[in-house]
Short mmCIF file of N, CA and C in Angstrom, two decimals:
data_model
loop_
_atom_site.label_atom_id
_atom_site.label_comp_id
_atom_site.label_asym_id
_atom_site.label_seq_id
_atom_site.Cartn_x
_atom_site.Cartn_y
_atom_site.Cartn_z
N MET A 26 138.51 138.73 89.39
CA MET A 26 138.84 137.32 89.39
C MET A 26 139.28 136.92 87.98
N SER A 27 140.19 135.96 87.96
CA SER A 27 140.71 135.52 86.67
C SER A 27 141.07 134.04 86.74
N LEU A 28 141.41 133.49 85.60
CA LEU A 28 141.97 132.16 85.53
C LEU A 28 143.13 132.21 84.55
N ILE A 29 143.92 131.16 84.53
CA ILE A 29 145.08 131.11 83.66
C ILE A 29 144.79 130.10 82.57
N VAL A 30 144.73 130.55 81.34
CA VAL A 30 144.44 129.69 80.21
C VAL A 30 145.66 129.66 79.31
N ASN A 31 146.21 128.48 79.14
CA ASN A 31 147.40 128.30 78.30
C ASN A 31 148.50 129.28 78.69
N GLU A 32 148.71 129.39 80.01
CA GLU A 32 149.77 130.21 80.61
C GLU A 32 149.53 131.71 80.50
N THR A 33 148.32 132.13 80.16
CA THR A 33 147.99 133.54 80.08
C THR A 33 146.84 133.83 81.03
N GLU A 34 147.00 134.85 81.86
CA GLU A 34 145.93 135.22 82.78
C GLU A 34 144.81 135.90 82.00
N VAL A 35 143.59 135.41 82.19
CA VAL A 35 142.43 135.97 81.49
C VAL A 35 141.32 136.25 82.50
N ALA A 36 140.49 137.20 82.16
CA ALA A 36 139.36 137.54 83.03
C ALA A 36 138.28 136.48 82.92
N LEU A 37 137.58 136.30 84.01
CA LEU A 37 136.41 135.42 84.01
C LEU A 37 135.24 136.17 83.39
N PRO A 38 134.27 135.44 82.87
CA PRO A 38 133.10 136.13 82.31
C PRO A 38 132.33 136.86 83.40
N VAL A 39 131.65 137.92 83.03
CA VAL A 39 130.84 138.68 83.97
C VAL A 39 129.68 137.83 84.48
N ASP A 40 129.07 137.07 83.59
CA ASP A 40 127.94 136.22 83.94
C ASP A 40 128.45 134.92 84.58
N PRO A 41 128.14 134.65 85.84
CA PRO A 41 128.65 133.45 86.51
C PRO A 41 128.03 132.14 85.99
N ARG A 42 127.07 132.23 85.10
CA ARG A 42 126.42 131.03 84.56
C ARG A 42 127.10 130.50 83.30
N VAL A 43 128.14 131.16 82.83
CA VAL A 43 128.81 130.77 81.59
C VAL A 43 129.68 129.54 81.85
N SER A 44 129.50 128.53 81.01
CA SER A 44 130.33 127.33 81.15
C SER A 44 131.77 127.64 80.76
N LEU A 45 132.67 126.82 81.25
CA LEU A 45 134.07 126.98 80.88
C LEU A 45 134.22 126.79 79.36
N LEU A 46 133.50 125.85 78.80
CA LEU A 46 133.55 125.62 77.36
C LEU A 46 133.14 126.87 76.58
N ASP A 47 132.02 127.46 76.94
CA ASP A 47 131.57 128.66 76.23
C ASP A 47 132.52 129.83 76.43
N HIS A 48 133.10 129.94 77.62
CA HIS A 48 134.07 131.02 77.85
C HIS A 48 135.31 130.83 76.97
N LEU A 49 135.78 129.59 76.86
CA LEU A 49 136.94 129.32 76.02
C LEU A 49 136.63 129.63 74.56
N ARG A 50 135.53 129.11 74.07
CA ARG A 50 135.20 129.22 72.64
C ARG A 50 134.71 130.62 72.26
N GLU A 51 133.77 131.15 73.02
CA GLU A 51 133.14 132.41 72.64
C GLU A 51 133.83 133.62 73.26
N GLY A 52 134.24 133.50 74.50
CA GLY A 52 134.87 134.62 75.17
C GLY A 52 136.32 134.81 74.80
N LEU A 53 137.05 133.70 74.64
CA LEU A 53 138.49 133.78 74.38
C LEU A 53 138.87 133.40 72.95
N GLN A 54 137.90 132.98 72.16
CA GLN A 54 138.12 132.57 70.77
C GLN A 54 139.09 131.40 70.64
N LEU A 55 139.12 130.52 71.64
CA LEU A 55 139.92 129.29 71.59
C LEU A 55 138.98 128.17 71.14
N THR A 56 138.86 128.02 69.83
CA THR A 56 137.85 127.12 69.28
C THR A 56 138.33 125.69 69.07
N GLY A 57 139.53 125.39 69.52
CA GLY A 57 140.02 124.01 69.41
C GLY A 57 139.21 123.06 70.27
N THR A 58 138.81 123.49 71.43
CA THR A 58 137.95 122.68 72.30
C THR A 58 136.57 122.64 71.68
N LYS A 59 136.04 121.46 71.45
CA LYS A 59 134.79 121.32 70.70
C LYS A 59 133.58 121.16 71.60
N LYS A 60 132.47 121.67 71.11
CA LYS A 60 131.17 121.46 71.75
C LYS A 60 130.50 120.32 71.00
N GLY A 61 130.39 119.19 71.66
CA GLY A 61 129.74 118.04 71.04
C GLY A 61 128.32 117.92 71.53
N CYS A 62 128.13 117.15 72.58
CA CYS A 62 126.78 116.89 73.10
C CYS A 62 126.31 117.96 74.06
N ASN A 63 127.23 118.71 74.65
CA ASN A 63 126.94 119.73 75.66
C ASN A 63 126.22 119.15 76.88
N GLN A 64 126.45 117.84 77.12
CA GLN A 64 125.84 117.15 78.25
C GLN A 64 126.84 116.28 79.01
N GLY A 65 128.12 116.33 78.64
CA GLY A 65 129.14 115.55 79.32
C GLY A 65 129.21 114.09 78.90
N ALA A 66 128.62 113.75 77.77
CA ALA A 66 128.58 112.34 77.36
C ALA A 66 129.60 111.98 76.29
N CYS A 67 130.15 112.97 75.56
CA CYS A 67 130.99 112.61 74.42
C CYS A 67 132.48 112.88 74.62
N GLY A 68 132.85 113.79 75.49
CA GLY A 68 134.26 114.07 75.76
C GLY A 68 134.93 115.04 74.80
N ALA A 69 134.21 115.56 73.80
CA ALA A 69 134.82 116.47 72.83
C ALA A 69 135.33 117.75 73.50
N CYS A 70 134.76 118.11 74.64
CA CYS A 70 135.12 119.36 75.31
C CYS A 70 136.18 119.19 76.39
N THR A 71 136.83 118.04 76.44
CA THR A 71 137.81 117.77 77.49
C THR A 71 138.99 118.75 77.41
N VAL A 72 139.30 119.34 78.57
CA VAL A 72 140.48 120.19 78.74
C VAL A 72 141.16 119.74 80.03
N LEU A 73 142.32 120.31 80.29
CA LEU A 73 143.06 119.99 81.50
C LEU A 73 142.98 121.18 82.46
N VAL A 74 142.66 120.91 83.71
CA VAL A 74 142.68 121.93 84.76
C VAL A 74 143.68 121.46 85.80
N ASP A 75 144.74 122.21 85.95
CA ASP A 75 145.83 121.82 86.85
C ASP A 75 146.29 120.39 86.56
N GLY A 76 146.30 120.04 85.27
CA GLY A 76 146.78 118.73 84.82
C GLY A 76 145.76 117.60 84.86
N GLU A 77 144.56 117.87 85.35
CA GLU A 77 143.53 116.83 85.40
C GLU A 77 142.48 117.08 84.34
N ARG A 78 142.02 116.01 83.71
CA ARG A 78 141.03 116.16 82.65
C ARG A 78 139.65 116.42 83.22
N ILE A 79 138.96 117.37 82.59
CA ILE A 79 137.57 117.69 82.97
C ILE A 79 136.76 117.90 81.70
N LEU A 80 135.45 117.80 81.85
CA LEU A 80 134.53 118.10 80.76
C LEU A 80 134.12 119.56 80.92
N SER A 81 134.60 120.40 80.03
CA SER A 81 134.39 121.84 80.19
C SER A 81 132.95 122.26 79.96
N CYS A 82 132.14 121.42 79.31
CA CYS A 82 130.74 121.79 79.11
C CYS A 82 129.94 121.68 80.41
N LEU A 83 130.43 120.90 81.36
CA LEU A 83 129.74 120.70 82.63
C LEU A 83 130.28 121.59 83.75
N ALA A 84 131.24 122.43 83.43
CA ALA A 84 131.91 123.25 84.44
C ALA A 84 131.60 124.72 84.22
N LEU A 85 131.33 125.42 85.28
CA LEU A 85 131.18 126.87 85.18
C LEU A 85 132.57 127.49 85.22
N ALA A 86 132.79 128.49 84.39
CA ALA A 86 134.11 129.13 84.33
C ALA A 86 134.52 129.66 85.70
N VAL A 87 133.57 130.22 86.46
CA VAL A 87 133.90 130.81 87.75
C VAL A 87 134.40 129.78 88.76
N GLN A 88 134.09 128.51 88.55
CA GLN A 88 134.58 127.45 89.44
C GLN A 88 136.10 127.34 89.41
N TYR A 89 136.70 127.81 88.36
CA TYR A 89 138.13 127.60 88.15
C TYR A 89 138.95 128.88 88.31
N ALA A 90 138.41 129.84 89.02
CA ALA A 90 139.14 131.08 89.30
C ALA A 90 140.49 130.75 89.93
N GLY A 91 141.54 131.34 89.38
CA GLY A 91 142.89 131.14 89.90
C GLY A 91 143.56 129.84 89.49
N ARG A 92 142.87 129.01 88.73
CA ARG A 92 143.44 127.72 88.33
C ARG A 92 143.98 127.77 86.91
N ARG A 93 144.77 126.75 86.57
CA ARG A 93 145.41 126.67 85.26
C ARG A 93 144.62 125.75 84.33
N VAL A 94 144.16 126.31 83.23
CA VAL A 94 143.42 125.56 82.23
C VAL A 94 144.31 125.41 81.00
N THR A 95 144.42 124.20 80.51
CA THR A 95 145.18 123.96 79.29
C THR A 95 144.24 123.37 78.25
N THR A 96 144.19 124.03 77.10
CA THR A 96 143.40 123.55 75.98
C THR A 96 144.33 122.95 74.94
N ILE A 97 143.76 122.42 73.88
CA ILE A 97 144.58 121.84 72.82
C ILE A 97 145.55 122.87 72.25
N GLU A 98 145.13 124.15 72.23
CA GLU A 98 146.02 125.20 71.71
C GLU A 98 147.24 125.41 72.60
N GLY A 99 147.14 125.05 73.86
CA GLY A 99 148.23 125.28 74.80
C GLY A 99 149.23 124.15 74.90
N LEU A 100 149.03 123.08 74.14
CA LEU A 100 149.93 121.93 74.25
C LEU A 100 151.19 122.07 73.41
N ALA A 101 151.08 122.69 72.27
CA ALA A 101 152.25 122.86 71.40
C ALA A 101 153.18 123.90 72.00
N THR A 102 154.45 123.80 71.65
CA THR A 102 155.45 124.78 72.06
C THR A 102 155.93 125.47 70.80
N GLY A 103 155.45 126.68 70.57
CA GLY A 103 155.78 127.38 69.32
C GLY A 103 155.24 126.59 68.15
N ASP A 104 156.11 126.28 67.20
CA ASP A 104 155.71 125.49 66.04
C ASP A 104 155.83 123.99 66.27
N ALA A 105 156.38 123.59 67.42
CA ALA A 105 156.58 122.17 67.71
C ALA A 105 155.33 121.59 68.37
N LEU A 106 154.76 120.59 67.74
CA LEU A 106 153.59 119.93 68.31
C LEU A 106 153.97 119.16 69.56
N HIS A 107 153.00 118.98 70.46
CA HIS A 107 153.17 118.09 71.59
C HIS A 107 153.39 116.69 71.02
N PRO A 108 154.19 115.84 71.65
CA PRO A 108 154.43 114.50 71.12
C PRO A 108 153.15 113.71 70.83
N LEU A 109 152.12 113.88 71.63
CA LEU A 109 150.88 113.15 71.37
C LEU A 109 150.16 113.71 70.14
N GLN A 110 150.23 115.02 69.93
CA GLN A 110 149.65 115.59 68.71
C GLN A 110 150.35 115.01 67.48
N GLN A 111 151.67 114.92 67.54
CA GLN A 111 152.42 114.35 66.42
C GLN A 111 152.09 112.88 66.23
N ALA A 112 151.92 112.15 67.32
CA ALA A 112 151.59 110.72 67.23
C ALA A 112 150.23 110.51 66.58
N PHE A 113 149.27 111.39 66.83
CA PHE A 113 147.97 111.28 66.16
C PHE A 113 148.14 111.40 64.65
N ILE A 114 149.04 112.26 64.20
CA ILE A 114 149.32 112.38 62.77
C ILE A 114 150.02 111.12 62.27
N ASP A 115 151.05 110.69 62.99
CA ASP A 115 151.85 109.55 62.56
C ASP A 115 151.05 108.24 62.51
N HIS A 116 150.07 108.10 63.38
CA HIS A 116 149.30 106.85 63.48
C HIS A 116 147.90 106.96 62.87
N ASP A 117 147.66 107.99 62.08
CA ASP A 117 146.34 108.21 61.48
C ASP A 117 145.25 108.15 62.54
N GLY A 118 145.46 108.94 63.61
CA GLY A 118 144.54 108.93 64.73
C GLY A 118 143.38 109.89 64.59
N PHE A 119 143.09 110.33 63.38
CA PHE A 119 141.91 111.18 63.19
C PHE A 119 141.45 111.08 61.75
N GLN A 120 140.17 111.26 61.58
CA GLN A 120 139.60 111.39 60.24
C GLN A 120 138.94 112.76 60.16
N CYS A 121 137.78 112.90 60.76
CA CYS A 121 137.14 114.22 60.72
C CYS A 121 137.83 115.17 61.69
N GLY A 122 138.42 114.66 62.76
CA GLY A 122 139.18 115.47 63.70
C GLY A 122 138.38 116.13 64.80
N TYR A 123 137.07 115.96 64.78
CA TYR A 123 136.25 116.65 65.76
C TYR A 123 136.56 116.21 67.19
N CYS A 124 136.77 114.93 67.41
CA CYS A 124 137.05 114.43 68.75
C CYS A 124 138.50 114.60 69.16
N THR A 125 139.37 114.89 68.21
CA THR A 125 140.82 114.87 68.45
C THR A 125 141.28 115.77 69.59
N PRO A 126 140.88 117.03 69.68
CA PRO A 126 141.36 117.85 70.81
C PRO A 126 140.99 117.26 72.17
N GLY A 127 139.75 116.80 72.31
CA GLY A 127 139.33 116.20 73.58
C GLY A 127 140.06 114.90 73.86
N LYS A 128 140.28 114.10 72.83
CA LYS A 128 141.01 112.84 73.01
C LYS A 128 142.44 113.10 73.45
N ILE A 129 143.10 114.07 72.84
CA ILE A 129 144.49 114.36 73.19
C ILE A 129 144.58 114.89 74.62
N CYS A 130 143.73 115.84 74.97
CA CYS A 130 143.74 116.36 76.35
C CYS A 130 143.41 115.25 77.34
N SER A 131 142.46 114.42 77.01
CA SER A 131 142.08 113.32 77.90
C SER A 131 143.24 112.34 78.08
N ALA A 132 143.92 112.01 77.00
CA ALA A 132 145.04 111.06 77.09
C ALA A 132 146.18 111.62 77.94
N ILE A 133 146.42 112.92 77.85
CA ILE A 133 147.46 113.54 78.68
C ILE A 133 147.04 113.47 80.16
N GLY A 134 145.78 113.75 80.43
CA GLY A 134 145.27 113.60 81.79
C GLY A 134 145.34 112.16 82.26
N MET A 135 145.04 111.22 81.37
CA MET A 135 145.11 109.80 81.70
C MET A 135 146.54 109.41 82.08
N ALA A 136 147.52 109.94 81.35
CA ALA A 136 148.92 109.62 81.65
C ALA A 136 149.27 110.04 83.07
N ALA A 137 148.78 111.20 83.48
CA ALA A 137 149.03 111.67 84.85
C ALA A 137 148.36 110.76 85.86
N GLU A 138 147.17 110.27 85.55
CA GLU A 138 146.48 109.34 86.44
C GLU A 138 147.26 108.04 86.58
N VAL A 139 147.81 107.56 85.48
CA VAL A 139 148.60 106.32 85.51
C VAL A 139 149.85 106.53 86.37
N ARG A 140 150.51 107.68 86.23
CA ARG A 140 151.69 107.97 87.05
C ARG A 140 151.34 107.99 88.53
N ARG A 141 150.13 108.43 88.86
CA ARG A 141 149.68 108.46 90.26
C ARG A 141 149.08 107.13 90.70
N ALA A 142 149.10 106.13 89.84
CA ALA A 142 148.55 104.79 90.10
C ALA A 142 147.06 104.83 90.41
N VAL A 143 146.32 105.69 89.70
CA VAL A 143 144.87 105.71 89.82
C VAL A 143 144.35 104.50 89.05
N PRO A 144 143.62 103.61 89.71
CA PRO A 144 143.17 102.39 89.04
C PRO A 144 141.99 102.64 88.10
N SER A 145 141.83 101.74 87.16
CA SER A 145 140.62 101.67 86.35
C SER A 145 139.93 100.36 86.74
N VAL A 146 138.81 100.09 86.13
CA VAL A 146 138.10 98.84 86.42
C VAL A 146 138.95 97.63 86.00
N LEU A 147 139.89 97.82 85.09
CA LEU A 147 140.73 96.72 84.62
C LEU A 147 142.03 96.56 85.39
N SER A 148 142.38 97.52 86.23
CA SER A 148 143.65 97.47 86.95
C SER A 148 143.60 96.40 88.03
N ASP A 149 144.50 95.43 87.93
CA ASP A 149 144.52 94.33 88.89
C ASP A 149 145.46 94.62 90.05
N ASP A 150 146.75 94.55 89.78
CA ASP A 150 147.77 94.68 90.81
C ASP A 150 148.49 96.01 90.64
N LEU A 151 148.21 96.97 91.52
CA LEU A 151 148.82 98.28 91.40
C LEU A 151 150.24 98.34 91.94
N SER A 152 150.66 97.30 92.66
CA SER A 152 152.00 97.32 93.25
C SER A 152 153.10 97.24 92.20
N SER A 153 152.79 96.69 91.04
CA SER A 153 153.80 96.58 89.99
C SER A 153 153.61 97.62 88.90
N GLY A 154 152.77 98.62 89.15
CA GLY A 154 152.52 99.66 88.16
C GLY A 154 151.37 99.27 87.26
N ILE A 155 150.94 100.19 86.47
CA ILE A 155 149.82 99.96 85.56
C ILE A 155 150.37 99.82 84.15
N GLU A 156 150.11 98.67 83.55
CA GLU A 156 150.52 98.46 82.17
C GLU A 156 149.42 98.96 81.25
N LEU A 157 149.78 99.84 80.35
CA LEU A 157 148.79 100.40 79.44
C LEU A 157 148.61 99.48 78.23
N THR A 158 147.94 98.37 78.50
CA THR A 158 147.58 97.47 77.40
C THR A 158 146.55 98.17 76.53
N ARG A 159 146.29 97.62 75.39
CA ARG A 159 145.27 98.16 74.50
C ARG A 159 143.93 98.26 75.22
N GLU A 160 143.59 97.23 75.97
CA GLU A 160 142.31 97.20 76.69
C GLU A 160 142.28 98.25 77.81
N GLU A 161 143.39 98.42 78.50
CA GLU A 161 143.47 99.42 79.57
C GLU A 161 143.28 100.83 79.00
N VAL A 162 143.93 101.13 77.89
CA VAL A 162 143.77 102.44 77.27
C VAL A 162 142.33 102.63 76.80
N GLN A 163 141.76 101.61 76.19
CA GLN A 163 140.37 101.71 75.74
C GLN A 163 139.43 102.00 76.91
N GLU A 164 139.62 101.33 78.02
CA GLU A 164 138.79 101.56 79.20
C GLU A 164 138.95 102.99 79.71
N ARG A 165 140.18 103.43 79.84
CA ARG A 165 140.45 104.75 80.40
C ARG A 165 140.00 105.88 79.47
N MET A 166 139.91 105.62 78.19
CA MET A 166 139.49 106.63 77.22
C MET A 166 138.03 106.46 76.82
N SER A 167 137.29 105.62 77.50
CA SER A 167 135.92 105.31 77.09
C SER A 167 134.97 106.50 77.19
N GLY A 168 135.31 107.53 77.90
CA GLY A 168 134.47 108.72 77.99
C GLY A 168 134.64 109.69 76.83
N ASN A 169 135.54 109.37 75.92
CA ASN A 169 135.78 110.21 74.75
C ASN A 169 135.41 109.42 73.50
N LEU A 170 134.34 109.83 72.86
CA LEU A 170 133.80 109.09 71.72
C LEU A 170 134.38 109.57 70.40
N CYS A 171 134.57 108.62 69.49
CA CYS A 171 134.94 108.91 68.11
C CYS A 171 133.92 108.21 67.24
N ARG A 172 133.28 108.96 66.37
CA ARG A 172 132.21 108.39 65.56
C ARG A 172 132.64 108.04 64.14
N CYS A 173 133.83 108.41 63.74
CA CYS A 173 134.18 108.23 62.33
C CYS A 173 135.14 107.07 62.08
N GLY A 174 135.55 106.33 63.06
CA GLY A 174 136.32 105.12 62.81
C GLY A 174 137.82 105.24 62.96
N ALA A 175 138.33 106.24 63.63
CA ALA A 175 139.77 106.37 63.81
C ALA A 175 140.25 105.70 65.10
N HIS A 176 139.41 104.88 65.70
CA HIS A 176 139.68 104.30 67.01
C HIS A 176 141.04 103.60 67.09
N ASN A 177 141.36 102.74 66.15
CA ASN A 177 142.62 101.99 66.22
C ASN A 177 143.83 102.92 66.15
N GLY A 178 143.79 103.91 65.29
CA GLY A 178 144.89 104.87 65.20
C GLY A 178 145.04 105.70 66.47
N ILE A 179 143.91 106.03 67.08
CA ILE A 179 143.94 106.80 68.33
C ILE A 179 144.61 105.99 69.43
N ILE A 180 144.20 104.75 69.59
CA ILE A 180 144.79 103.89 70.62
C ILE A 180 146.27 103.67 70.33
N ASP A 181 146.63 103.44 69.08
CA ASP A 181 148.05 103.25 68.72
C ASP A 181 148.86 104.50 69.04
N ALA A 182 148.33 105.68 68.74
CA ALA A 182 149.04 106.94 69.02
C ALA A 182 149.26 107.12 70.51
N ILE A 183 148.23 106.83 71.30
CA ILE A 183 148.34 106.97 72.75
C ILE A 183 149.36 106.00 73.30
N ARG A 184 149.28 104.75 72.89
CA ARG A 184 150.22 103.75 73.41
C ARG A 184 151.65 104.04 72.96
N ALA A 185 151.83 104.52 71.75
CA ALA A 185 153.18 104.83 71.26
C ALA A 185 153.79 105.99 72.03
N THR A 186 152.96 106.94 72.43
CA THR A 186 153.48 108.13 73.11
C THR A 186 153.61 107.92 74.61
N ILE A 187 152.57 107.38 75.20
CA ILE A 187 152.54 107.23 76.65
C ILE A 187 153.23 105.95 77.08
N GLY A 188 153.10 104.89 76.30
CA GLY A 188 153.72 103.62 76.64
C GLY A 188 153.20 103.08 77.96
N SER A 189 153.94 102.22 78.55
CA SER A 189 153.49 101.62 79.83
C SER A 189 153.84 102.49 81.02
N GLY A 190 154.64 103.55 80.81
CA GLY A 190 155.04 104.37 81.94
C GLY A 190 154.23 105.63 82.14
N GLY A 191 153.35 105.93 81.21
CA GLY A 191 152.52 107.13 81.36
C GLY A 191 153.31 108.42 81.27
N ASP A 192 154.18 108.57 80.27
CA ASP A 192 155.11 109.70 80.21
C ASP A 192 154.68 110.86 79.33
N ALA A 193 153.44 110.98 78.96
CA ALA A 193 153.04 112.10 78.06
C ALA A 193 153.12 113.43 78.77
#
């Protein structure tokens, strides 16, 4: 059994109790995904599975056999950063950077949710699309914590890249 990580087929761990986070970091040496609380409360471990954001610390690697996992390392194309990665730089969207990989993966997953018209608690009228106001982005990103004060830059980077159409 295997899974596909950043477009490369990799073996699953022998031990079925290994979390996806630990398999990425320790088994595959993909240390961009961070271990924060290891309880699903901070979002530092957010990765994309088939384009949807998940908390990798709460997932067993074997649950994702045959599926596509994208980590922060898999977003860039060669030396070219993903547009959202570049926007975090342009908008000073990080200080210590610990939350950054999870925030970026989460925002990309959020953009896909917006394109599918998945509502948030703030979404009123879905018939006219979802406008990514500052408050809407804050609500949708509330599961990803930043403790060092880069919040405004993060929201600005997300809104500049994704805009109201969710195009990340």
